[in-house]
JSON list of C-alpha atoms in Angstrom, two decimals:
[
{"chain": "A", "resi": 135, "resn": "MET", "atom": "CA", "xyz": [-34.74, 37.63, 51.88]},
{"chain": "A", "resi": 136, "resn": "GLN", "atom": "CA", "xyz": [-38.49, 37.19, 51.94]},
{"chain": "A", "resi": 137, "resn": "ARG", "atom": "CA", "xyz": [-41.45, 39.51, 51.92]},
{"chain": "A", "resi": 138, "resn": "ILE", "atom": "CA", "xyz": [-44.80, 39.57, 53.60]},
{"chain": "A", "resi": 139, "resn": "VAL", "atom": "CA", "xyz": [-47.66, 41.07, 51.60]},
{"chain": "A", "resi": 140, "resn": "VAL", "atom": "CA", "xyz": [-50.39, 42.95, 53.46]},
{"chain": "A", "resi": 141, "resn": "GLU", "atom": "CA", "xyz": [-53.53, 43.89, 51.55]},
{"chain": "A", "resi": 142, "resn": "VAL", "atom": "CA", "xyz": [-55.97, 46.49, 52.86]},
{"chain": "A", "resi": 143, "resn": "MET", "atom": "CA", "xyz": [-59.32, 47.45, 51.28]},
{"chain": "A", "resi": 144, "resn": "PRO", "atom": "CA", "xyz": [-61.98, 50.03, 52.22]},
{"chain": "A", "resi": 145, "resn": "LYS", "atom": "CA", "xyz": [-64.89, 48.43, 54.08]},
{"chain": "A", "resi": 146, "resn": "PRO", "atom": "CA", "xyz": [-67.71, 47.54, 51.63]},
{"chain": "A", "resi": 147, "resn": "GLU", "atom": "CA", "xyz": [-70.11, 50.04, 53.19]},
{"chain": "A", "resi": 148, "resn": "ILE", "atom": "CA", "xyz": [-67.60, 52.90, 52.91]},
{"chain": "A", "resi": 149, "resn": "LEU", "atom": "CA", "xyz": [-67.96, 55.31, 49.96]},
{"chain": "A", "resi": 150, "resn": "ASP", "atom": "CA", "xyz": [-64.95, 54.93, 47.62]},
{"chain": "A", "resi": 151, "resn": "PRO", "atom": "CA", "xyz": [-64.69, 58.14, 45.55]},
{"chain": "A", "resi": 152, "resn": "GLN", "atom": "CA", "xyz": [-61.39, 56.94, 44.02]},
{"chain": "A", "resi": 153, "resn": "GLY", "atom": "CA", "xyz": [-63.05, 53.76, 42.80]},
{"chain": "A", "resi": 154, "resn": "LYS", "atom": "CA", "xyz": [-66.07, 55.74, 41.49]},
{"chain": "A", "resi": 155, "resn": "ALA", "atom": "CA", "xyz": [-63.74, 58.04, 39.52]},
{"chain": "A", "resi": 156, "resn": "ILE", "atom": "CA", "xyz": [-62.01, 55.04, 37.95]},
{"chain": "A", "resi": 157, "resn": "VAL", "atom": "CA", "xyz": [-65.20, 53.19, 37.00]},
{"chain": "A", "resi": 158, "resn": "ASN", "atom": "CA", "xyz": [-66.46, 56.41, 35.34]},
{"chain": "A", "resi": 159, "resn": "ALA", "atom": "CA", "xyz": [-63.16, 56.90, 33.47]},
{"chain": "A", "resi": 160, "resn": "LEU", "atom": "CA", "xyz": [-62.86, 53.36, 32.09]},
{"chain": "A", "resi": 161, "resn": "PRO", "atom": "CA", "xyz": [-65.45, 53.84, 29.29]},
{"chain": "A", "resi": 162, "resn": "ARG", "atom": "CA", "xyz": [-63.39, 56.80, 28.05]},
{"chain": "A", "resi": 163, "resn": "ILE", "atom": "CA", "xyz": [-60.57, 54.36, 27.21]},
{"chain": "A", "resi": 164, "resn": "GLY", "atom": "CA", "xyz": [-63.05, 51.93, 25.67]},
{"chain": "A", "resi": 165, "resn": "ILE", "atom": "CA", "xyz": [-63.39, 49.54, 28.62]},
{"chain": "A", "resi": 166, "resn": "GLU", "atom": "CA", "xyz": [-67.04, 48.89, 29.52]},
{"chain": "A", "resi": 167, "resn": "THR", "atom": "CA", "xyz": [-66.46, 45.54, 31.25]},
{"chain": "A", "resi": 168, "resn": "PHE", "atom": "CA", "xyz": [-66.53, 46.49, 34.91]},
{"chain": "A", "resi": 169, "resn": "SER", "atom": "CA", "xyz": [-69.58, 47.41, 36.99]},
{"chain": "A", "resi": 170, "resn": "GLY", "atom": "CA", "xyz": [-67.53, 48.60, 39.97]},
{"chain": "A", "resi": 171, "resn": "VAL", "atom": "CA", "xyz": [-64.00, 49.39, 41.10]},
{"chain": "A", "resi": 172, "resn": "ARG", "atom": "CA", "xyz": [-62.60, 49.71, 44.61]},
{"chain": "A", "resi": 173, "resn": "GLN", "atom": "CA", "xyz": [-59.11, 50.90, 45.41]},
{"chain": "A", "resi": 174, "resn": "GLY", "atom": "CA", "xyz": [-57.10, 49.80, 48.44]},
{"chain": "A", "resi": 175, "resn": "LYS", "atom": "CA", "xyz": [-53.48, 49.44, 49.49]},
{"chain": "A", "resi": 176, "resn": "ARG", "atom": "CA", "xyz": [-50.87, 46.74, 49.07]},
{"chain": "A", "resi": 177, "resn": "PHE", "atom": "CA", "xyz": [-47.76, 46.65, 51.26]},
{"chain": "A", "resi": 178, "resn": "GLU", "atom": "CA", "xyz": [-44.61, 44.57, 50.95]},
{"chain": "A", "resi": 179, "resn": "LEU", "atom": "CA", "xyz": [-42.73, 44.15, 54.24]},
{"chain": "A", "resi": 180, "resn": "THR", "atom": "CA", "xyz": [-39.16, 42.86, 53.81]},
{"chain": "A", "resi": 181, "resn": "VAL", "atom": "CA", "xyz": [-37.81, 40.26, 56.24]},
{"chain": "A", "resi": 182, "resn": "ASP", "atom": "CA", "xyz": [-34.11, 39.32, 56.38]},
{"chain": "A", "resi": 183, "resn": "GLY", "atom": "CA", "xyz": [-34.01, 35.52, 56.03]},
{"chain": "A", "resi": 184, "resn": "GLU", "atom": "CA", "xyz": [-36.97, 33.15, 56.21]},
{"chain": "A", "resi": 185, "resn": "VAL", "atom": "CA", "xyz": [-40.42, 34.38, 57.30]},
{"chain": "A", "resi": 186, "resn": "THR", "atom": "CA", "xyz": [-41.39, 32.90, 60.67]},
{"chain": "A", "resi": 187, "resn": "ASP", "atom": "CA", "xyz": [-44.80, 32.72, 62.39]},
{"chain": "A", "resi": 188, "resn": "ALA", "atom": "CA", "xyz": [-43.59, 35.53, 64.64]},
{"chain": "A", "resi": 189, "resn": "ASP", "atom": "CA", "xyz": [-42.90, 37.65, 61.57]},
{"chain": "A", "resi": 190, "resn": "LEU", "atom": "CA", "xyz": [-46.41, 36.96, 60.23]},
{"chain": "A", "resi": 191, "resn": "ALA", "atom": "CA", "xyz": [-47.87, 37.88, 63.62]},
{"chain": "A", "resi": 192, "resn": "ALA", "atom": "CA", "xyz": [-45.85, 41.14, 63.63]},
{"chain": "A", "resi": 193, "resn": "ALA", "atom": "CA", "xyz": [-47.10, 41.87, 60.10]},
{"chain": "A", "resi": 194, "resn": "ARG", "atom": "CA", "xyz": [-50.71, 41.31, 61.21]},
{"chain": "A", "resi": 195, "resn": "GLU", "atom": "CA", "xyz": [-50.19, 43.62, 64.17]},
{"chain": "A", "resi": 196, "resn": "ALA", "atom": "CA", "xyz": [-48.62, 46.29, 61.92]},
{"chain": "A", "resi": 197, "resn": "ALA", "atom": "CA", "xyz": [-51.53, 45.84, 59.50]},
{"chain": "A", "resi": 198, "resn": "GLU", "atom": "CA", "xyz": [-54.16, 46.33, 62.18]},
{"chain": "A", "resi": 199, "resn": "THR", "atom": "CA", "xyz": [-52.47, 49.29, 63.86]},
{"chain": "A", "resi": 200, "resn": "LEU", "atom": "CA", "xyz": [-50.38, 51.24, 61.37]},
{"chain": "A", "resi": 201, "resn": "LEU", "atom": "CA", "xyz": [-51.13, 50.08, 57.83]},
{"chain": "A", "resi": 202, "resn": "SER", "atom": "CA", "xyz": [-54.91, 50.33, 58.03]},
{"chain": "A", "resi": 203, "resn": "ASN", "atom": "CA", "xyz": [-57.58, 52.44, 59.67]},
{"chain": "A", "resi": 204, "resn": "PRO", "atom": "CA", "xyz": [-59.84, 49.85, 61.35]},
{"chain": "A", "resi": 205, "resn": "VAL", "atom": "CA", "xyz": [-62.80, 52.27, 61.26]},
{"chain": "A", "resi": 206, "resn": "ILE", "atom": "CA", "xyz": [-62.94, 52.42, 57.46]},
{"chain": "A", "resi": 207, "resn": "GLU", "atom": "CA", "xyz": [-60.67, 49.65, 56.22]},
{"chain": "A", "resi": 208, "resn": "ASP", "atom": "CA", "xyz": [-60.38, 45.86, 56.39]},
{"chain": "A", "resi": 209, "resn": "VAL", "atom": "CA", "xyz": [-57.11, 43.91, 56.34]},
{"chain": "A", "resi": 210, "resn": "VAL", "atom": "CA", "xyz": [-57.91, 41.53, 53.48]},
{"chain": "A", "resi": 211, "resn": "SER", "atom": "CA", "xyz": [-54.83, 39.30, 53.59]},
{"chain": "A", "resi": 212, "resn": "VAL", "atom": "CA", "xyz": [-51.39, 38.86, 55.11]},
{"chain": "A", "resi": 213, "resn": "TYR", "atom": "CA", "xyz": [-49.12, 36.24, 53.49]},
{"chain": "A", "resi": 214, "resn": "ALA", "atom": "CA", "xyz": [-45.46, 35.51, 52.80]},
{"chain": "A", "resi": 215, "resn": "VAL", "atom": "CA", "xyz": [-43.94, 35.57, 49.32]},
{"chain": "A", "resi": 216, "resn": "ASP", "atom": "CA", "xyz": [-40.41, 34.60, 48.36]},
{"chain": "A", "resi": 217, "resn": "ALA", "atom": "CA", "xyz": [-38.65, 37.79, 47.21]},
{"chain": "A", "resi": 218, "resn": "ALA", "atom": "CA", "xyz": [-36.87, 35.85, 44.47]},
{"chain": "A", "resi": 219, "resn": "ALA", "atom": "CA", "xyz": [-40.09, 34.41, 43.13]},
{"chain": "A", "resi": 220, "resn": "ASP", "atom": "CA", "xyz": [-41.81, 37.00, 41.02]},
{"chain": "A", "resi": 221, "resn": "ALA", "atom": "CA", "xyz": [-45.09, 37.85, 42.73]},
{"chain": "A", "resi": 222, "resn": "THR", "atom": "CA", "xyz": [-46.84, 38.09, 39.36]},
{"chain": "A", "resi": 223, "resn": "ARG", "atom": "CA", "xyz": [-49.76, 35.74, 38.89]},
{"chain": "U", "resi": 89, "resn": "MET", "atom": "CA", "xyz": [-70.60, 38.25, 40.60]},
{"chain": "U", "resi": 90, "resn": "GLN", "atom": "CA", "xyz": [-66.84, 37.92, 40.45]},
{"chain": "U", "resi": 91, "resn": "ARG", "atom": "CA", "xyz": [-63.94, 40.29, 40.92]},
{"chain": "U", "resi": 92, "resn": "ILE", "atom": "CA", "xyz": [-60.59, 40.77, 39.29]},
{"chain": "U", "resi": 93, "resn": "VAL", "atom": "CA", "xyz": [-57.78, 41.92, 41.56]},
{"chain": "U", "resi": 94, "resn": "VAL", "atom": "CA", "xyz": [-55.10, 44.20, 40.10]},
{"chain": "U", "resi": 95, "resn": "GLU", "atom": "CA", "xyz": [-51.98, 44.83, 42.17]},
{"chain": "U", "resi": 96, "resn": "VAL", "atom": "CA", "xyz": [-49.61, 47.70, 41.40]},
{"chain": "U", "resi": 97, "resn": "MET", "atom": "CA", "xyz": [-46.29, 48.44, 43.13]},
{"chain": "U", "resi": 98, "resn": "PRO", "atom": "CA", "xyz": [-43.70, 51.20, 42.72]},
{"chain": "U", "resi": 99, "resn": "LYS", "atom": "CA", "xyz": [-40.74, 50.09, 40.59]},
{"chain": "U", "resi": 100, "resn": "PRO", "atom": "CA", "xyz": [-37.90, 48.83, 42.83]},
{"chain": "U", "resi": 101, "resn": "GLU", "atom": "CA", "xyz": [-35.57, 51.64, 41.78]},
{"chain": "U", "resi": 102, "resn": "ILE", "atom": "CA", "xyz": [-38.15, 54.32, 42.61]},
{"chain": "U", "resi": 103, "resn": "LEU", "atom": "CA", "xyz": [-37.87, 56.11, 45.97]},
{"chain": "U", "resi": 104, "resn": "ASP", "atom": "CA", "xyz": [-40.84, 55.20, 48.19]},
{"chain": "U", "resi": 105, "resn": "PRO", "atom": "CA", "xyz": [-41.18, 57.93, 50.86]},
{"chain": "U", "resi": 106, "resn": "GLN", "atom": "CA", "xyz": [-44.43, 56.38, 52.12]},
{"chain": "U", "resi": 107, "resn": "GLY", "atom": "CA", "xyz": [-42.69, 53.08, 52.69]},
{"chain": "U", "resi": 108, "resn": "LYS", "atom": "CA", "xyz": [-39.72, 54.82, 54.38]},
{"chain": "U", "resi": 109, "resn": "ALA", "atom": "CA", "xyz": [-42.10, 56.64, 56.75]},
{"chain": "U", "resi": 110, "resn": "ILE", "atom": "CA", "xyz": [-43.76, 53.35, 57.70]},
{"chain": "U", "resi": 111, "resn": "VAL", "atom": "CA", "xyz": [-40.52, 51.44, 58.27]},
{"chain": "U", "resi": 112, "resn": "ASN", "atom": "CA", "xyz": [-39.35, 54.29, 60.54]},
{"chain": "U", "resi": 113, "resn": "ALA", "atom": "CA", "xyz": [-42.64, 54.34, 62.46]},
{"chain": "U", "resi": 114, "resn": "LEU", "atom": "CA", "xyz": [-42.86, 50.59, 63.13]},
{"chain": "U", "resi": 115, "resn": "PRO", "atom": "CA", "xyz": [-40.27, 50.57, 65.98]},
{"chain": "U", "resi": 116, "resn": "ARG", "atom": "CA", "xyz": [-42.40, 53.18, 67.77]},
{"chain": "U", "resi": 117, "resn": "ILE", "atom": "CA", "xyz": [-45.14, 50.57, 68.11]},
{"chain": "U", "resi": 118, "resn": "GLY", "atom": "CA", "xyz": [-42.62, 47.96, 69.16]},
{"chain": "U", "resi": 119, "resn": "ILE", "atom": "CA", "xyz": [-42.21, 46.20, 65.79]},
{"chain": "U", "resi": 120, "resn": "GLU", "atom": "CA", "xyz": [-38.55, 45.83, 64.79]},
{"chain": "U", "resi": 121, "resn": "THR", "atom": "CA", "xyz": [-39.04, 42.86, 62.46]},
{"chain": "U", "resi": 122, "resn": "PHE", "atom": "CA", "xyz": [-39.01, 44.50, 59.04]},
{"chain": "U", "resi": 123, "resn": "SER", "atom": "CA", "xyz": [-35.99, 45.90, 57.18]},
{"chain": "U", "resi": 124, "resn": "GLY", "atom": "CA", "xyz": [-38.06, 47.57, 54.48]},
{"chain": "U", "resi": 125, "resn": "VAL", "atom": "CA", "xyz": [-41.63, 48.48, 53.52]},
{"chain": "U", "resi": 126, "resn": "ARG", "atom": "CA", "xyz": [-43.04, 49.43, 50.14]},
{"chain": "U", "resi": 127, "resn": "GLN", "atom": "CA", "xyz": [-46.58, 50.66, 49.57]},
{"chain": "U", "resi": 128, "resn": "GLY", "atom": "CA", "xyz": [-48.56, 50.10, 46.38]},
{"chain": "U", "resi": 129, "resn": "LYS", "atom": "CA", "xyz": [-52.17, 49.87, 45.27]},
{"chain": "U", "resi": 130, "resn": "ARG", "atom": "CA", "xyz": [-54.72, 47.07, 45.14]},
{"chain": "U", "resi": 131, "resn": "PHE", "atom": "CA", "xyz": [-57.81, 47.33, 42.97]},
{"chain": "U", "resi": 132, "resn": "GLU", "atom": "CA", "xyz": [-60.90, 45.14, 42.86]},
{"chain": "U", "resi": 133, "resn": "LEU", "atom": "CA", "xyz": [-62.80, 45.31, 39.55]},
{"chain": "U", "resi": 134, "resn": "THR", "atom": "CA", "xyz": [-66.32, 43.87, 39.72]},
{"chain": "U", "resi": 135, "resn": "VAL", "atom": "CA", "xyz": [-67.61, 41.76, 36.83]},
{"chain": "U", "resi": 136, "resn": "ASP", "atom": "CA", "xyz": [-71.27, 40.76, 36.48]},
{"chain": "U", "resi": 137, "resn": "GLY", "atom": "CA", "xyz": [-71.28, 36.95, 36.08]},
{"chain": "U", "resi": 138, "resn": "GLU", "atom": "CA", "xyz": [-68.26, 34.76, 35.48]},
{"chain": "U", "resi": 139, "resn": "VAL", "atom": "CA", "xyz": [-64.85, 36.27, 34.65]},
{"chain": "U", "resi": 140, "resn": "THR", "atom": "CA", "xyz": [-63.84, 35.50, 31.06]},
{"chain": "U", "resi": 141, "resn": "ASP", "atom": "CA", "xyz": [-60.44, 35.74, 29.35]},
{"chain": "U", "resi": 142, "resn": "ALA", "atom": "CA", "xyz": [-61.72, 38.90, 27.67]},
{"chain": "U", "resi": 143, "resn": "ASP", "atom": "CA", "xyz": [-62.46, 40.37, 31.10]},
{"chain": "U", "resi": 144, "resn": "LEU", "atom": "CA", "xyz": [-58.93, 39.54, 32.28]},
{"chain": "U", "resi": 145, "resn": "ALA", "atom": "CA", "xyz": [-57.50, 41.12, 29.14]},
{"chain": "U", "resi": 146, "resn": "ALA", "atom": "CA", "xyz": [-59.60, 44.26, 29.77]},
{"chain": "U", "resi": 147, "resn": "ALA", "atom": "CA", "xyz": [-58.36, 44.34, 33.37]},
{"chain": "U", "resi": 148, "resn": "ARG", "atom": "CA", "xyz": [-54.73, 44.11, 32.19]},
{"chain": "U", "resi": 149, "resn": "GLU", "atom": "CA", "xyz": [-55.34, 46.93, 29.73]},
{"chain": "U", "resi": 150, "resn": "ALA", "atom": "CA", "xyz": [-56.97, 49.06, 32.44]},
{"chain": "U", "resi": 151, "resn": "ALA", "atom": "CA", "xyz": [-54.04, 48.23, 34.74]},
{"chain": "U", "resi": 152, "resn": "GLU", "atom": "CA", "xyz": [-51.42, 49.30, 32.20]},
{"chain": "U", "resi": 153, "resn": "THR", "atom": "CA", "xyz": [-53.21, 52.49, 31.13]},
{"chain": "U", "resi": 154, "resn": "LEU", "atom": "CA", "xyz": [-55.35, 53.87, 33.95]},
{"chain": "U", "resi": 155, "resn": "LEU", "atom": "CA", "xyz": [-54.55, 52.07, 37.20]},
{"chain": "U", "resi": 156, "resn": "SER", "atom": "CA", "xyz": [-50.76, 52.44, 37.07]},
{"chain": "U", "resi": 157, "resn": "ASN", "atom": "CA", "xyz": [-48.16, 54.91, 35.86]},
{"chain": "U", "resi": 158, "resn": "PRO", "atom": "CA", "xyz": [-45.84, 52.75, 33.73]},
{"chain": "U", "resi": 159, "resn": "VAL", "atom": "CA", "xyz": [-42.96, 55.19, 34.29]},
{"chain": "U", "resi": 160, "resn": "ILE", "atom": "CA", "xyz": [-42.80, 54.61, 38.06]},
{"chain": "U", "resi": 161, "resn": "GLU", "atom": "CA", "xyz": [-45.01, 51.57, 38.72]},
{"chain": "U", "resi": 162, "resn": "ASP", "atom": "CA", "xyz": [-45.20, 47.89, 37.81]},
{"chain": "U", "resi": 163, "resn": "VAL", "atom": "CA", "xyz": [-48.42, 45.87, 37.48]},
{"chain": "U", "resi": 164, "resn": "VAL", "atom": "CA", "xyz": [-47.55, 43.00, 39.84]},
{"chain": "U", "resi": 165, "resn": "SER", "atom": "CA", "xyz": [-50.56, 40.77, 39.27]},
{"chain": "U", "resi": 166, "resn": "VAL", "atom": "CA", "xyz": [-54.01, 40.53, 37.68]},
{"chain": "U", "resi": 167, "resn": "TYR", "atom": "CA", "xyz": [-56.17, 37.59, 38.78]},
{"chain": "U", "resi": 168, "resn": "ALA", "atom": "CA", "xyz": [-59.83, 36.63, 39.30]},
{"chain": "U", "resi": 169, "resn": "VAL", "atom": "CA", "xyz": [-61.35, 35.99, 42.72]},
{"chain": "U", "resi": 170, "resn": "ASP", "atom": "CA", "xyz": [-64.85, 34.75, 43.48]},
{"chain": "U", "resi": 171, "resn": "ALA", "atom": "CA", "xyz": [-66.72, 37.60, 45.20]},
{"chain": "U", "resi": 172, "resn": "ALA", "atom": "CA", "xyz": [-68.45, 35.11, 47.49]},
{"chain": "U", "resi": 173, "resn": "ALA", "atom": "CA", "xyz": [-65.17, 33.52, 48.56]},
{"chain": "U", "resi": 174, "resn": "ASP", "atom": "CA", "xyz": [-63.52, 35.72, 51.15]},
{"chain": "U", "resi": 175, "resn": "ALA", "atom": "CA", "xyz": [-60.29, 36.96, 49.60]},
{"chain": "U", "resi": 176, "resn": "THR", "atom": "CA", "xyz": [-58.49, 36.60, 52.94]},
{"chain": "U", "resi": 177, "resn": "ARG", "atom": "CA", "xyz": [-55.52, 34.29, 52.87]}
]
């Protein structure tokens, strides 16, 4: 079993109230490091068996049509990860 | 200017109604490829200048305390990306 990760972020020019709220809250927990925060979405799409090019193409199509709003969001990346391998970096 | 990406996903054992809704909607746009979908969050934290180990540690702390709910979510990854380099994969 493998997974395809799709990452979606608000377009840079779009106001991100969620991100603003976070960057204003961080000093309250003693973190002054970050000058900005933006919040987007991360999807994991499960594929039975190995990921094929057709699967990646289907994931891109899903990303562009269902998983993101092209008017206000960008699809940042679409890539396969092995479900067994821990996706932590 | 660099960014740190924080990725948060619902714990595997947690019900993901958003993901269920997506996996049920995909066939309606002709995509039958995926047996499961889970939706999480992706944050980009902006750092002025180069990312240091201290910045990464601050990002992990923010991830564990403010950007995720440890009861129902896992912090999947925390890593630096160069703001100039397009994060698309």
